[in-house]
Amino acid sequence: MRSEVLNQTVEAVPDRLAIERIELRTVRLPLHEPFETSFGRIDSRLLFLVAVKGGGETGWGEVVAAEEPFYSYETVGTALHVIRDYLAPALLAEPVRDLSELAGRLAPFRGHNMAKAGLELAYMDLVARLKSQSLSQLIGGTRDRIPVGVSLGIQPTLDQLLERVDRYLGLGYQRIKLKIKPGWDIEVVKEVRRRHPDILLSVDANCAYTIADRDHLRQLDEFGLLMIEQPLEHDDLIDHAQLQSGIQTSICLDESITGIGRARQALELGSCRIINIKIGRVGGYSQALKIHDLCYSKGIPVWCGGMLESGIGRAHNIALASLPGFVLPGDISASSRYFARDLIVPEVTVSSDGTVAAPRGPGLGFDVNLDYITSRTETMMRLEPH
Ligand code: SMG
Ligand code: MG
């Protein structure tokens, strides 16, 4: 179905598109408030932007890796190294035919999915702009409004969490996701559920438990959660399958799904009933589209995860989540959820019905504010063909 998108050529530049330059920038934006998960806490976001130039246009992408290797082994530093020394030279070496050929050129380099995705995203924005299509149109999106939820970090006190739950429900968000860890789980969920008996509520453990915690996690069953996201280790499928067979709540995998192969195995093993697709974690559009298509064909619900992206990554997430299989609210919040000012104009906003509009303009559908980016840039690197 959507896989034909993988082989679409760029009509504006028939057959092959020469990449003339790749620019890598790191840009730091402060967060309104710290974001805490089971593995740590951040106060600001070092964003990694990728600009790909060719055919007289510029396409923008974002590498979603963090500064430290907690969510994944990739970091801003590893991605800079891998793109500069391996991935970019492979793209600059000769013109690119289509997304599938681009993905094939990056495939020999093992892992480093977030680095690869940064390039795929920028390439796809460039192709969409050259074809005067929105990214959503280019990949076969069918939705013009995307249902969204919000992810709430671990808070210093329960009262502070409850205040944030009320605040984001008041803004219209359709689903609340609570970050949990041992010591901040059952009692917290119980209290949020007691105050909000009917909301869509989920939890995300970011790998904080082991299969030995099965009985403990089973206590979550009484709260009617939409899902429990990634309770066990980041690369596990087997223990998750065992846990899923013993609890009522649906397991959703995030960290464990690093590509189409892992998605297929997880579904075959029964490791989860829902998949969180993060375009960065799986290596870009080529894999994200395949995972979407697989899940859609099997009736497995998917939703779009978030990595505290700038508006550039956020705009790609919106395009992805416009595909028909994205039936659950994504972690696609308003720009203002994290940042005083975003890198795109207009910023991403969430309407009072808890949806975000998929823009219709070419490419990302937002303007990239280069002046603001430049004022916040920490490092900048230009790569060109030899
Ligand atoms: O972009 O709103 C967002 C963040 C959503 O909770 C979120 N992401 O495991 O799903 C997840 C986390 C990963 C980022 S933690 C720094
Ligand atoms: Mg997660």
XYZ file of C-alpha atoms and ligand atoms in Angstrom:
403
model
C 0.000 0.000 0.000
C 1.995 2.937 1.253
C 5.217 1.165 0.374
C 4.937 2.512 -3.175
C 5.783 5.873 -1.572
C 9.222 4.471 -0.895
C 9.970 4.288 -4.600
C 8.474 7.595 -5.730
C 10.924 9.624 -7.757
C 11.241 13.389 -7.655
C 9.319 14.688 -10.636
C 10.704 18.215 -10.304
C 14.188 16.764 -10.801
C 13.573 13.642 -12.862
C 15.200 10.392 -11.820
C 17.950 11.543 -9.529
C 18.455 14.391 -7.080
C 21.981 15.604 -6.409
C 22.509 16.590 -2.762
C 24.647 19.705 -2.994
C 25.221 20.392 0.680
C 24.315 19.084 4.140
C 24.346 21.465 7.119
C 24.391 20.208 10.708
C 23.514 22.558 13.576
C 23.092 22.152 17.289
C 20.729 24.619 18.886
C 19.934 24.847 22.590
C 16.495 25.808 23.856
C 15.639 26.019 27.556
C 12.590 24.053 28.764
C 9.819 25.837 30.699
C 10.359 23.295 33.475
C 12.567 20.220 33.934
C 11.372 16.958 32.306
C 11.983 13.881 34.480
C 11.680 10.208 33.547
C 12.740 6.967 35.231
C 16.252 7.477 33.811
C 16.914 11.138 34.520
C 16.033 14.777 34.226
C 16.775 17.527 31.698
C 16.440 21.332 31.974
C 17.164 22.249 28.373
C 17.106 20.526 25.016
C 20.137 20.451 22.730
C 18.433 20.124 19.344
C 20.252 18.714 16.332
C 19.017 20.131 13.029
C 19.858 18.792 9.588
C 19.425 20.862 6.420
C 19.812 19.153 3.038
C 20.191 21.329 -0.063
C 19.503 20.321 -3.660
C 17.485 21.369 -6.720
C 17.383 24.955 -5.450
C 15.535 24.079 -2.226
C 16.357 23.218 1.381
C 14.816 20.339 3.330
C 14.865 20.227 7.136
C 15.150 17.288 9.503
C 16.002 16.713 13.152
C 18.108 14.093 14.928
C 16.175 13.315 18.118
C 19.062 11.868 20.146
C 19.649 13.363 23.589
C 22.935 14.661 24.997
C 23.417 11.579 27.180
C 22.927 7.882 26.308
C 19.996 7.052 28.626
C 16.919 6.730 26.398
C 19.127 5.220 23.678
C 22.828 4.609 23.083
C 22.842 7.392 20.512
C 23.713 10.921 21.590
C 24.088 14.248 19.827
C 27.822 13.540 19.795
C 27.599 10.055 18.261
C 25.160 11.291 15.634
C 27.468 14.163 14.652
C 30.329 11.710 14.244
C 28.356 9.115 12.300
C 26.687 11.628 9.970
C 29.880 13.589 9.304
C 32.173 10.608 8.768
C 29.886 7.984 7.185
C 26.281 8.838 6.359
C 26.652 12.257 4.742
C 29.556 11.173 2.492
C 27.383 8.254 1.305
C 24.606 10.663 0.265
C 26.887 13.311 -1.228
C 28.774 10.738 -3.305
C 26.134 10.480 -6.033
C 22.576 11.658 -6.778
C 19.725 9.986 -4.865
C 16.901 8.232 -6.733
C 14.250 7.925 -4.038
C 13.689 7.242 -0.342
C 14.219 3.540 -0.718
C 17.534 3.987 -2.504
C 18.628 6.519 0.116
C 17.746 4.111 2.943
C 19.663 1.370 1.152
C 22.757 3.552 1.008
C 22.634 4.124 4.767
C 21.775 0.517 5.631
C 25.345 -0.900 5.583
C 26.171 1.296 8.591
C 24.891 -0.629 11.572
C 22.485 1.015 14.014
C 22.559 4.794 14.580
C 18.915 5.058 13.598
C 18.439 8.590 14.907
C 21.362 9.830 12.835
C 19.948 8.102 9.740
C 16.477 9.486 10.428
C 17.790 13.069 10.585
C 18.943 12.704 6.976
C 15.813 10.870 5.797
C 13.587 13.551 7.303
C 15.492 16.378 5.653
C 15.486 14.516 2.320
C 11.721 13.935 2.473
C 11.034 17.590 3.311
C 13.210 18.538 0.336
C 11.364 16.144 -2.004
C 7.973 17.386 -0.797
C 9.016 21.010 -1.365
C 10.321 20.240 -4.857
C 7.019 18.551 -5.678
C 4.991 21.352 -4.037
C 3.276 18.778 -1.844
C 2.829 18.642 1.898
C 4.771 15.890 3.636
C 1.483 14.354 4.681
C 0.372 14.205 1.022
C 3.724 12.810 -0.060
C 3.522 9.836 2.314
C -0.188 9.151 1.775
C -1.658 10.789 4.901
C -5.435 10.703 5.177
C -6.136 12.760 8.307
C -6.184 16.532 8.435
C -6.450 16.731 12.223
C -4.334 14.604 14.548
C -5.579 13.607 18.032
C -2.941 14.381 20.661
C -2.107 13.647 24.283
C 0.523 14.918 26.682
C 3.347 13.160 28.500
C 3.797 14.321 32.101
C 7.189 13.815 33.712
C 7.800 12.632 37.267
C 7.100 15.561 39.617
C 8.560 16.513 43.004
C 5.130 16.030 44.611
C 1.811 14.387 43.809
C 0.060 17.768 44.139
C 2.272 19.207 41.429
C 1.404 16.303 39.146
C -2.322 16.643 39.823
C -2.157 20.334 38.997
C -0.511 19.541 35.657
C -3.056 16.846 34.850
C -5.840 19.409 35.376
C -3.981 22.034 33.375
C -3.449 19.870 30.288
C -6.946 18.392 30.391
C -8.184 21.984 30.504
C -6.195 22.722 27.343
C -8.025 19.896 25.557
C -5.390 17.138 25.416
C -7.200 13.845 24.745
C -4.920 11.546 26.725
C -2.685 11.899 29.768
C 0.473 9.800 29.978
C 2.243 9.577 33.322
C 5.911 8.736 33.561
C 6.350 6.064 36.236
C 9.193 4.313 38.069
C 9.386 2.111 41.190
C 8.175 4.302 44.074
C 6.216 6.617 41.727
C 3.635 4.308 40.240
C 0.627 2.544 41.801
C -0.342 5.229 44.333
C 0.163 8.007 41.800
C -1.974 6.302 39.152
C -4.628 5.502 41.769
C -4.953 9.158 42.760
C -5.052 10.479 39.185
C -7.673 7.856 38.295
C -9.739 8.629 41.412
C -9.957 12.282 40.380
C -10.502 11.566 36.667
C -12.464 8.303 36.341
C -13.158 8.623 32.602
C -10.078 10.083 30.919
C -7.774 8.189 28.572
C -4.846 7.489 30.884
C -1.594 5.640 30.213
C 1.792 5.158 31.875
C 5.349 4.967 30.527
C 8.070 3.253 32.576
C 10.996 3.728 30.166
C 12.365 0.264 31.055
C 12.311 0.756 34.853
C 11.035 -2.743 35.776
C 11.978 -6.390 35.262
C 9.867 -9.491 34.811
C 10.303 -10.100 38.568
C 7.962 -7.082 39.042
C 5.107 -8.880 37.299
C 2.852 -9.042 40.369
C 3.578 -5.433 41.194
C 2.695 -4.283 37.658
C -0.494 -6.365 37.696
C -1.820 -3.935 40.311
C -2.182 -1.417 37.475
C -4.922 -3.559 35.921
C -7.617 -2.094 38.156
C -7.180 1.439 36.785
C -8.408 0.842 33.235
C -5.270 2.186 31.594
C -5.097 2.578 27.834
C -1.632 1.003 27.970
C 1.574 0.546 29.894
C 4.480 1.678 27.735
C 7.846 -0.085 27.757
C 7.824 -1.537 31.285
C 10.855 -3.821 30.763
C 14.330 -3.656 29.211
C 15.000 -1.623 26.092
C 15.941 -4.559 23.881
C 13.594 -7.184 25.303
C 10.719 -8.910 23.517
C 10.542 -12.240 25.381
C 9.883 -11.001 28.924
C 7.389 -8.490 27.568
C 5.515 -11.380 25.914
C 5.449 -13.197 29.235
C 4.255 -10.083 31.054
C 1.587 -9.344 28.417
C 0.151 -12.850 28.771
C -0.233 -12.311 32.528
C -1.773 -8.821 32.723
C -4.973 -7.288 31.342
C -3.535 -3.891 30.508
C -2.193 -3.636 26.970
C 1.557 -3.299 26.690
C 2.846 -0.734 24.180
C 6.453 -1.020 23.065
C 8.610 2.032 22.456
C 12.370 1.469 22.994
C 12.185 -2.212 21.919
C 10.893 -1.427 18.413
C 13.917 -0.296 16.439
C 12.729 -1.315 12.982
C 10.319 -3.401 10.931
C 12.006 -6.674 11.929
C 11.546 -6.031 15.635
C 7.939 -4.935 15.064
C 7.164 -8.167 13.230
C 8.820 -10.252 15.952
C 7.023 -8.391 18.754
C 3.650 -9.027 17.132
C 4.473 -12.689 16.475
C 5.636 -13.214 20.054
C 2.721 -11.292 21.590
C 5.099 -8.866 23.316
C 2.635 -5.969 22.963
C -0.797 -5.013 21.632
C 0.102 -1.443 20.664
C 3.189 0.133 19.062
C 4.570 3.638 19.593
C 6.222 4.675 16.314
C 8.985 7.234 16.718
C 10.410 8.133 13.370
C 13.855 8.793 14.870
C 14.069 5.568 16.882
C 13.296 3.420 13.819
C 15.673 5.196 11.407
C 13.320 7.472 9.473
C 10.342 7.367 7.121
C 11.397 4.206 5.273
C 11.052 2.054 8.416
C 8.233 4.059 10.021
C 6.043 3.572 6.932
C 6.738 -0.160 6.884
C 5.881 -0.539 10.581
C 2.723 1.489 10.071
C 1.672 -0.646 7.109
C 2.343 -3.901 8.964
C 0.343 -2.808 12.010
C -2.462 -1.382 9.865
C -2.787 -4.665 7.982
C -3.050 -6.559 11.293
C -5.358 -4.104 13.069
C -2.689 -3.225 15.641
C -3.173 0.381 16.825
C -0.165 2.691 16.545
C 0.516 6.215 17.737
C 3.285 8.732 17.219
C 5.752 9.151 20.072
C 7.715 12.305 20.859
C 11.294 13.169 21.809
C 10.835 16.798 22.929
C 11.498 17.848 19.350
C 11.682 21.379 18.046
C 8.951 22.377 15.629
C 10.940 20.793 12.801
C 10.779 17.285 14.251
C 7.263 18.011 15.502
C 6.114 18.872 11.955
C 7.483 15.542 10.696
C 5.612 13.776 13.520
C 2.391 15.501 12.488
C 2.838 14.328 8.886
C 3.526 10.758 10.012
C 0.538 10.726 12.361
C -1.758 11.699 9.473
C -1.495 8.103 8.166
C -4.654 6.065 8.726
C -3.211 3.555 11.220
C -2.403 6.261 13.803
C -5.660 5.765 15.674
C -4.483 6.658 19.203
C -3.516 10.167 20.408
C 0.187 10.891 19.851
C 2.744 12.594 22.106
C 2.560 15.630 19.837
C 2.057 18.587 22.111
C 1.978 22.286 21.346
C 5.343 24.019 20.885
C 4.529 26.001 24.040
C 4.366 22.792 26.133
C 8.189 22.853 26.273
C 9.515 26.043 24.722
C 8.991 29.782 25.174
C 9.628 30.173 21.441
C 9.892 27.471 18.766
C 12.103 27.369 15.667
C 9.146 27.389 13.242
C 6.428 29.891 12.299
C 3.608 29.520 13.071
C 4.186 27.354 16.143
C 2.353 24.053 16.663
C -0.882 24.654 18.559
C -3.404 22.246 20.066
C -7.032 23.212 19.682
C -9.586 22.854 22.468
C -10.770 19.514 21.021
C -7.283 18.071 21.570
C -6.188 17.968 17.940
C -3.375 19.444 15.876
C -3.892 20.443 12.229
C -1.812 18.752 9.525
C -0.613 21.718 7.455
C -1.223 21.764 3.688
C 1.682 23.945 2.568
C 4.693 22.362 0.837
C 7.068 20.182 2.857
C 6.823 20.650 6.616
C 4.123 23.258 6.055
C 5.749 25.635 8.532
C 8.402 28.317 7.949
C 11.787 27.619 9.495
C 12.979 30.690 11.425
C 16.630 30.774 10.392
C 17.374 34.031 12.242
C 16.183 32.583 15.531
C 17.988 29.294 14.855
C 21.210 31.199 14.131
C 20.888 33.179 17.354
C 20.644 29.920 19.332
C 23.226 27.858 17.401
C 26.027 26.240 19.428
C 27.789 24.404 16.580
C 27.465 24.437 12.800
C 29.072 22.218 10.169
C 28.790 22.287 6.354
C 29.400 19.113 4.340
C 29.777 19.120 0.558
C 30.774 16.635 -2.136
C 34.534 16.322 -2.488
O 7.909 14.915 22.995
O 6.354 15.289 24.447
C 7.362 14.701 24.076
C 7.980 13.679 25.007
C 7.192 12.445 25.075
O 7.461 11.067 26.975
C 7.893 11.375 25.903
N 8.989 10.810 25.375
O 9.734 7.431 26.258
O 8.108 8.232 25.157
C 9.155 8.406 25.801
C 9.755 9.777 26.039
C 11.149 9.821 25.554
C 11.865 11.089 25.808
S 12.490 11.175 27.386
C 13.661 12.429 27.413
Mg 8.181 5.997 25.820
